[in-house]
mmCIF file of C-alpha atoms and ligand atoms in Angstrom:
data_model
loop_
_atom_site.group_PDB
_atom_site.id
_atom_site.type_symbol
_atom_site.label_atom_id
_atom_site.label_comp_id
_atom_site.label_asym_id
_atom_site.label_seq_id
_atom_site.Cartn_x
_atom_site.Cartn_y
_atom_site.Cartn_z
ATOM 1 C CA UNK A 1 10.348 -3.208 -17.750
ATOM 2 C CA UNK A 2 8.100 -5.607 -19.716
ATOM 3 C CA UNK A 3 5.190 -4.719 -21.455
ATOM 4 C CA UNK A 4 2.328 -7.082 -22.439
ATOM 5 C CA UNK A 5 -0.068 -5.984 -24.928
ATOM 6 C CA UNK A 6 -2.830 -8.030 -25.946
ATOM 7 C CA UNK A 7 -4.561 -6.591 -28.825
ATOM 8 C CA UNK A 8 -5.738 -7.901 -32.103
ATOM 9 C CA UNK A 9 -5.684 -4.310 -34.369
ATOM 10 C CA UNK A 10 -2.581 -5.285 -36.316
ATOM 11 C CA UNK A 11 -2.070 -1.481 -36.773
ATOM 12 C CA UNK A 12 -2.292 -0.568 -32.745
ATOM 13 C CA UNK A 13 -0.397 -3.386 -32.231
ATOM 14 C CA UNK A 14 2.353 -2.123 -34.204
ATOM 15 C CA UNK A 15 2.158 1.251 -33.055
ATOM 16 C CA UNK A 16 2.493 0.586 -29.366
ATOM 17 C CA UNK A 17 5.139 -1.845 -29.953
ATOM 18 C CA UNK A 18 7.384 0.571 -31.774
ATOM 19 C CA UNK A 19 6.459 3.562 -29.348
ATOM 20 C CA UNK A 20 7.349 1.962 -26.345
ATOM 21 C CA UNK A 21 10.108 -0.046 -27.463
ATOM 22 C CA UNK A 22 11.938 3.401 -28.456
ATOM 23 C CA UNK A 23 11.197 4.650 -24.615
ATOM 24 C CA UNK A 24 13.235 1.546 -23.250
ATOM 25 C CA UNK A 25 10.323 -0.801 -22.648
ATOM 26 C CA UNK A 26 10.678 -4.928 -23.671
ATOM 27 C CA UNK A 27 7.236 -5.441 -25.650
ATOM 28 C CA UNK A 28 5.272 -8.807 -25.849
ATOM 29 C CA UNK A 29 2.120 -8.786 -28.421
ATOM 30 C CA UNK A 30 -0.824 -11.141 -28.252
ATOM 31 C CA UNK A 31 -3.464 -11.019 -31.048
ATOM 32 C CA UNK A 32 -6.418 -12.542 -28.735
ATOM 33 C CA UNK A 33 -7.548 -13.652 -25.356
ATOM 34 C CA UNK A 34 -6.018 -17.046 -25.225
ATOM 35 C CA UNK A 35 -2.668 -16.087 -26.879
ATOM 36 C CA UNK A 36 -2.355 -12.827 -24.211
ATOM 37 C CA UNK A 37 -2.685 -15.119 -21.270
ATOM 38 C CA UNK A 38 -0.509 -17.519 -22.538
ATOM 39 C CA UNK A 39 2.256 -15.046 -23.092
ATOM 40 C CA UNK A 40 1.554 -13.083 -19.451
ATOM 41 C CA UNK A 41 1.977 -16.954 -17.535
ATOM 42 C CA UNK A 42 5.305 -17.113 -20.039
ATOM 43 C CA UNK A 43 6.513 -13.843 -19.929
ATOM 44 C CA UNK A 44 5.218 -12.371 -16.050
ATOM 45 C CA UNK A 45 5.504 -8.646 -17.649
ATOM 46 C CA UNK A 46 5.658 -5.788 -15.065
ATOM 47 C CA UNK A 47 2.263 -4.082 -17.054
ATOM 48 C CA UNK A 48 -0.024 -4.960 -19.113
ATOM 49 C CA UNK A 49 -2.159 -3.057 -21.974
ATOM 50 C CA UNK A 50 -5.325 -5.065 -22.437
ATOM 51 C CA UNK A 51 -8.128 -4.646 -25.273
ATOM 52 C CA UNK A 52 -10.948 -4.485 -24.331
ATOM 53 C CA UNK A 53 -13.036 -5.849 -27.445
ATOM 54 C CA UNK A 54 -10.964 -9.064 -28.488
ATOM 55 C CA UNK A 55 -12.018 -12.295 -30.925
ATOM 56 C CA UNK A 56 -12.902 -15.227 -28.597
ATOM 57 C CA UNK A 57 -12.972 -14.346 -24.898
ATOM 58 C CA UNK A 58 -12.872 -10.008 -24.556
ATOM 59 C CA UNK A 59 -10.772 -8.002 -22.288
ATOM 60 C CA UNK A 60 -13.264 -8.675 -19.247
ATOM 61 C CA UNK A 61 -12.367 -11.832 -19.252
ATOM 62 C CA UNK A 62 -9.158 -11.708 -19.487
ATOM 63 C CA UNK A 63 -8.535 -9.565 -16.431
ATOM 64 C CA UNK A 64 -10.761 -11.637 -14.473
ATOM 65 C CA UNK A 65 -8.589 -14.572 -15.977
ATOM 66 C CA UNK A 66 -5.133 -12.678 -14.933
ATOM 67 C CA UNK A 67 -6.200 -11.128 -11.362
ATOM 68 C CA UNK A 68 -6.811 -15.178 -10.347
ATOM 69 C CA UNK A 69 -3.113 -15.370 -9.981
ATOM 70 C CA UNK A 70 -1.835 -11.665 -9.888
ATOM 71 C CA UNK A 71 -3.081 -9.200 -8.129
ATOM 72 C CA UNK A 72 -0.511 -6.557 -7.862
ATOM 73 C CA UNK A 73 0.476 -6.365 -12.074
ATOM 74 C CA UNK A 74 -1.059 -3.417 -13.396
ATOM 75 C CA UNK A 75 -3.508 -3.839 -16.489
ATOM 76 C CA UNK A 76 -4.617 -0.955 -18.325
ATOM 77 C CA UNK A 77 -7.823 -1.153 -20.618
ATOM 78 C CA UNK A 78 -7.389 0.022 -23.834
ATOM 79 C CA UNK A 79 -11.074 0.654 -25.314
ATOM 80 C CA UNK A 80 -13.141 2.452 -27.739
ATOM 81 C CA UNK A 81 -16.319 2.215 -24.971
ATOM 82 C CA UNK A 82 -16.484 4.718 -22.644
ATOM 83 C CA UNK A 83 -19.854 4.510 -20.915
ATOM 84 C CA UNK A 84 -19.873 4.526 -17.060
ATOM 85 C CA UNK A 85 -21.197 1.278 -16.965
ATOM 86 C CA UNK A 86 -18.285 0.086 -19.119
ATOM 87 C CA UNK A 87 -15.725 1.552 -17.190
ATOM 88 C CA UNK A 88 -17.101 0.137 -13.833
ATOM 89 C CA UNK A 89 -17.223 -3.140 -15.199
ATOM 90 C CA UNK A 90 -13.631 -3.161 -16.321
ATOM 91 C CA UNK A 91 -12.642 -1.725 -12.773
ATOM 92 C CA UNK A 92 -14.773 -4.641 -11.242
ATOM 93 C CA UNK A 93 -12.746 -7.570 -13.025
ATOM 94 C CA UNK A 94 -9.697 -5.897 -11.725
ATOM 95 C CA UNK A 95 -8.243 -3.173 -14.046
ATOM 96 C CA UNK A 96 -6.353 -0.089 -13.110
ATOM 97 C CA UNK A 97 -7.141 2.166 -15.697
ATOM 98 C CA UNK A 98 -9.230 2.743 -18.804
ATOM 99 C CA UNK A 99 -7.749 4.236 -22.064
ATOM 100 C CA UNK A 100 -10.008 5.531 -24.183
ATOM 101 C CA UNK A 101 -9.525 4.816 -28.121
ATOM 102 C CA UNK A 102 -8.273 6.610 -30.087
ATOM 103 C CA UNK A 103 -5.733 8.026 -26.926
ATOM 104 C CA UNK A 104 -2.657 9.743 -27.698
ATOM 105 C CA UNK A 105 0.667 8.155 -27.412
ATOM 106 C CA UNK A 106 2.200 10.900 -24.846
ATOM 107 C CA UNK A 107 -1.017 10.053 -22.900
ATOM 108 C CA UNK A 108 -1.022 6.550 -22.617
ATOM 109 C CA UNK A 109 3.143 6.710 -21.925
ATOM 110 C CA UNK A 110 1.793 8.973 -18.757
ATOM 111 C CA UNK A 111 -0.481 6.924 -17.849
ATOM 112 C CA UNK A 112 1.948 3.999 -17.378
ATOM 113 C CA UNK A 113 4.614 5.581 -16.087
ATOM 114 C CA UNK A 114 2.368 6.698 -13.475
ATOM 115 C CA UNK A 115 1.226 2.426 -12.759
ATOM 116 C CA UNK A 116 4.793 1.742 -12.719
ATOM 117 C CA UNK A 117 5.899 4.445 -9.968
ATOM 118 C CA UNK A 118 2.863 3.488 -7.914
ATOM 119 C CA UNK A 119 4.296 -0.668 -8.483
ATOM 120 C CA UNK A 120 7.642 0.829 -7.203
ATOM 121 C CA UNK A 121 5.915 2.192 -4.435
ATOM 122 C CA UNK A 122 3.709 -0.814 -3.093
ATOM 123 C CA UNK A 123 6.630 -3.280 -3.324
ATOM 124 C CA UNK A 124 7.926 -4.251 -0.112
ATOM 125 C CA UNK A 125 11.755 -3.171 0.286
ATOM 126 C CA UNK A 126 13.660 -5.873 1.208
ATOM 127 C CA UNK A 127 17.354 -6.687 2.406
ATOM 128 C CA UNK A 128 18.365 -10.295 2.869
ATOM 129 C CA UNK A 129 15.426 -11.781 4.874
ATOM 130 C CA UNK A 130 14.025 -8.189 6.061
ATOM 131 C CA UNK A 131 10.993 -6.964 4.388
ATOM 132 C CA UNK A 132 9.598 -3.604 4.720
ATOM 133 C CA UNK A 133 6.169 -2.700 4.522
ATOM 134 C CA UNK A 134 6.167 1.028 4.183
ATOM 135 C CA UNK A 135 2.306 1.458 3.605
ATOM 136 C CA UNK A 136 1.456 -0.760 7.635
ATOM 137 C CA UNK A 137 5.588 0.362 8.198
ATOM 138 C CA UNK A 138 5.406 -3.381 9.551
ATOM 139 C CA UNK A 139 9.131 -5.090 9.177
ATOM 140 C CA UNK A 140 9.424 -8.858 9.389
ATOM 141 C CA UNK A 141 12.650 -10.285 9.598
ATOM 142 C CA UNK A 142 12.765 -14.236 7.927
ATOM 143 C CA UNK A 143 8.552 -13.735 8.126
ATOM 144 C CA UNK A 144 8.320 -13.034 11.946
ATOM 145 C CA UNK A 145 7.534 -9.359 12.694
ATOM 146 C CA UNK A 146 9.411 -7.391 14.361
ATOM 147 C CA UNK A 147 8.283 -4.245 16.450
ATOM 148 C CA UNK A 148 10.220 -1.482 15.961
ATOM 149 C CA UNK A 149 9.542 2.874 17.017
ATOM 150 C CA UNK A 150 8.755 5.018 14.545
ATOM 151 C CA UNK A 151 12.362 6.598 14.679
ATOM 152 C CA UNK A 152 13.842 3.365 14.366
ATOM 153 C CA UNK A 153 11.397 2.082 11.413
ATOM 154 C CA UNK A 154 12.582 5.452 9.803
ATOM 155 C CA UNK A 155 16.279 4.637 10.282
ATOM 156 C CA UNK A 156 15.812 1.253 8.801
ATOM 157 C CA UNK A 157 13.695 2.292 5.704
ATOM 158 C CA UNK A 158 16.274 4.997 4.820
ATOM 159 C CA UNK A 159 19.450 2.596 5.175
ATOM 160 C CA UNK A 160 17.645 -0.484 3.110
ATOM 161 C CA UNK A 161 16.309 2.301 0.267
ATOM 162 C CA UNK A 162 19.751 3.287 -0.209
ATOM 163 C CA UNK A 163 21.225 0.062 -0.035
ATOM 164 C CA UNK A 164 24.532 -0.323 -1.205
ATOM 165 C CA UNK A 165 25.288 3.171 -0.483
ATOM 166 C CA UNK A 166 27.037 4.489 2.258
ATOM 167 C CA UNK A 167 25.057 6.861 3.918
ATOM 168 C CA UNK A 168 26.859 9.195 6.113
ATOM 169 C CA UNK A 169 26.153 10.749 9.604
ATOM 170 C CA UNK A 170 24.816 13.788 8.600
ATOM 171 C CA UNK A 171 22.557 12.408 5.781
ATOM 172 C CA UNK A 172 21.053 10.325 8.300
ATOM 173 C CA UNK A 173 20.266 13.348 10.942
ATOM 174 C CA UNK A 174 19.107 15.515 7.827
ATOM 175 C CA UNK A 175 16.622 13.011 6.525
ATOM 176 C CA UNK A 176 15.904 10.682 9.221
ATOM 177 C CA UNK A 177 15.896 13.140 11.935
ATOM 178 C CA UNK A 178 15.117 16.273 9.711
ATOM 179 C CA UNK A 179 17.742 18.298 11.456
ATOM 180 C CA UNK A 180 19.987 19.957 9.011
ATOM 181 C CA UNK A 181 21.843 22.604 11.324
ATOM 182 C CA UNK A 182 25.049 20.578 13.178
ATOM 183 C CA UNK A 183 23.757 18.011 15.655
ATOM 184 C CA UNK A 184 25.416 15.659 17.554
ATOM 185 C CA UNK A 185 24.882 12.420 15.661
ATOM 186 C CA UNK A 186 26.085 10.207 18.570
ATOM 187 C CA UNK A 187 21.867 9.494 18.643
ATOM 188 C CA UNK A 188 21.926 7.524 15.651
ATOM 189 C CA UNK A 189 24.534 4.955 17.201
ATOM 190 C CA UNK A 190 21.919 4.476 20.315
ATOM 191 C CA UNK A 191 19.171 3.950 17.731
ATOM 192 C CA UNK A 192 21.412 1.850 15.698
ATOM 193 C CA UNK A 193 22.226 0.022 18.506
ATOM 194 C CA UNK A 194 18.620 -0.736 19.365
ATOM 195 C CA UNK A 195 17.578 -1.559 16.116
ATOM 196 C CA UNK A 196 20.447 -4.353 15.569
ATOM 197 C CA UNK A 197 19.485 -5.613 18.863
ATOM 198 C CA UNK A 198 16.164 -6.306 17.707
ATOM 199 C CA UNK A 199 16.919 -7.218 14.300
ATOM 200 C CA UNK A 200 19.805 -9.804 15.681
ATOM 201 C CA UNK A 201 22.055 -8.652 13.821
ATOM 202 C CA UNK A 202 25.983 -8.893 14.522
ATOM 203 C CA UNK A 203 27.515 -5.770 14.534
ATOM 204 C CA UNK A 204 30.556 -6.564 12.260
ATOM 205 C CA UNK A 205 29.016 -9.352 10.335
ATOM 206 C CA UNK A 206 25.071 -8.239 9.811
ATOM 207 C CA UNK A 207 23.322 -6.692 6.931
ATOM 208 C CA UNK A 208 23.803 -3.319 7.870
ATOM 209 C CA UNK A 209 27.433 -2.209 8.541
ATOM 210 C CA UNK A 210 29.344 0.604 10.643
ATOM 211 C CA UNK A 211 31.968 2.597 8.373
ATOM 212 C CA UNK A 212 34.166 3.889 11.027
ATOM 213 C CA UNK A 213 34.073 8.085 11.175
ATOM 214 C CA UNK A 214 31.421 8.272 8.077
ATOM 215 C CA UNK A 215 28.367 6.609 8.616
ATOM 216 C CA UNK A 216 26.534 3.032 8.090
ATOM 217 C CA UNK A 217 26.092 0.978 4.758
ATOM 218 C CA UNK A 218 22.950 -1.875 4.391
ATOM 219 C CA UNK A 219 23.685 -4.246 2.030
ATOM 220 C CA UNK A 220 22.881 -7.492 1.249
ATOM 221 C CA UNK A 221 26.529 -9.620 1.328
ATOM 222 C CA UNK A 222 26.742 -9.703 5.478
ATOM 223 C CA UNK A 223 25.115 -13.066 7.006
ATOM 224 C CA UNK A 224 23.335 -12.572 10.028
HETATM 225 CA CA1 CA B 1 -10.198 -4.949 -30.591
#
């Protein structure tokens, strides 16, 4: 996960980049305005920790500047202002959070691991040319939408979250189904029957494959 923090506090700037690096995070530093938004259309990090008060053109500015193009990255404000009308501007040129100065380090690692599960969470899952919408549970297959049951849209979404892994019979009745007691799981074929039908996907040869007497596998090497 890449970091971007634009900040021009030599000291801060050294202290985040040494705290974060040592959790596992790849950390970019800009010193102002200019440099920061250089570096985020360079690097495209995955978060970014913006100043607010910065030489040249200040934080607001720069997260006006950034949301132009992104929408989705996550920028936290990092800020020794605090008043209401301070935060509500920063929320109004597109931020996701306000930090306020001086924070503590545990705190602000919270913070963003908390903008980084929620990222996780909003990205579409995807599986060759399927894409999952889990928050409208709308799935379009090569862009045209397809229009599945809930029970089938439940099937899918479990299969393409684990893909790669087989998932077997019984997972797929316990969490799909939310039967854990023994079930005949001859229902899932009819379902997965159904849902390659409308997917078009070959049953030998599509993204989501039948291991005989264990289960089904989704992964991303079939062809439709
Ligand atoms: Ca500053």
């Amino acid at each position: 996960m890449n970091i971007l923090v634009i900040e021009d506090e030599p000291g801060i700037c050294r202290f985040l980049k040494e705290g974060l690096e040592e959790e596992g995070y790849h950390v970019t530093v800009a010193s102002d305005g200019t440099k920061g938004l250089e570096q985020f259309n360079r690097s495209k990090p995955d978060l970014i920790l913006l100043d607010r008060m910065l030489p040249g053109s200040d934080g607001i500015a720069v997260c006006r500047e950034i949301r132009k193009s992104d929408k989705d990255t996550p920028v936290l404000f990092l800020t020794a202002r605090d008043t209401v009308d301070e935060t509500v501007e920063g929320l109004r040129a597109g931020a996701n959070d306000y930090i306020k100065k001086p924070f503590s380090f545990e705190e602000l690692l919270e913070r963003i691991k908390i903008h980084f599960r929620k990222k996780q969470e909003d990205e579409p899952l995807t599986l060759g040319d399927l894409s999952l919408n889990k928050t409208t549970r709308q799935v379009f297959n090569g862009g045209a939408e397809v229009t599945l049951t809930q029970r089938e849209f439940d099937l899918l979404e479990f299969l393409v979250r684990n893909k790669g892994c087989i998932c077997t019979r019984d997972e797929i009745i316990d969490k799909v189904w939310n039967i854990n007691f023994e079930y005949d799981t001859g229902v899932i074929d009819v379902y997965m029957n159904s849902l390659r039908k409308k997917l078009r996907m070959d049953k030998e040869s599509g993204f989501i494959k039948t291991v005989r007497g264990v289960g089904y596998i989704a992964n991303t090497f079939g062809k439709h």
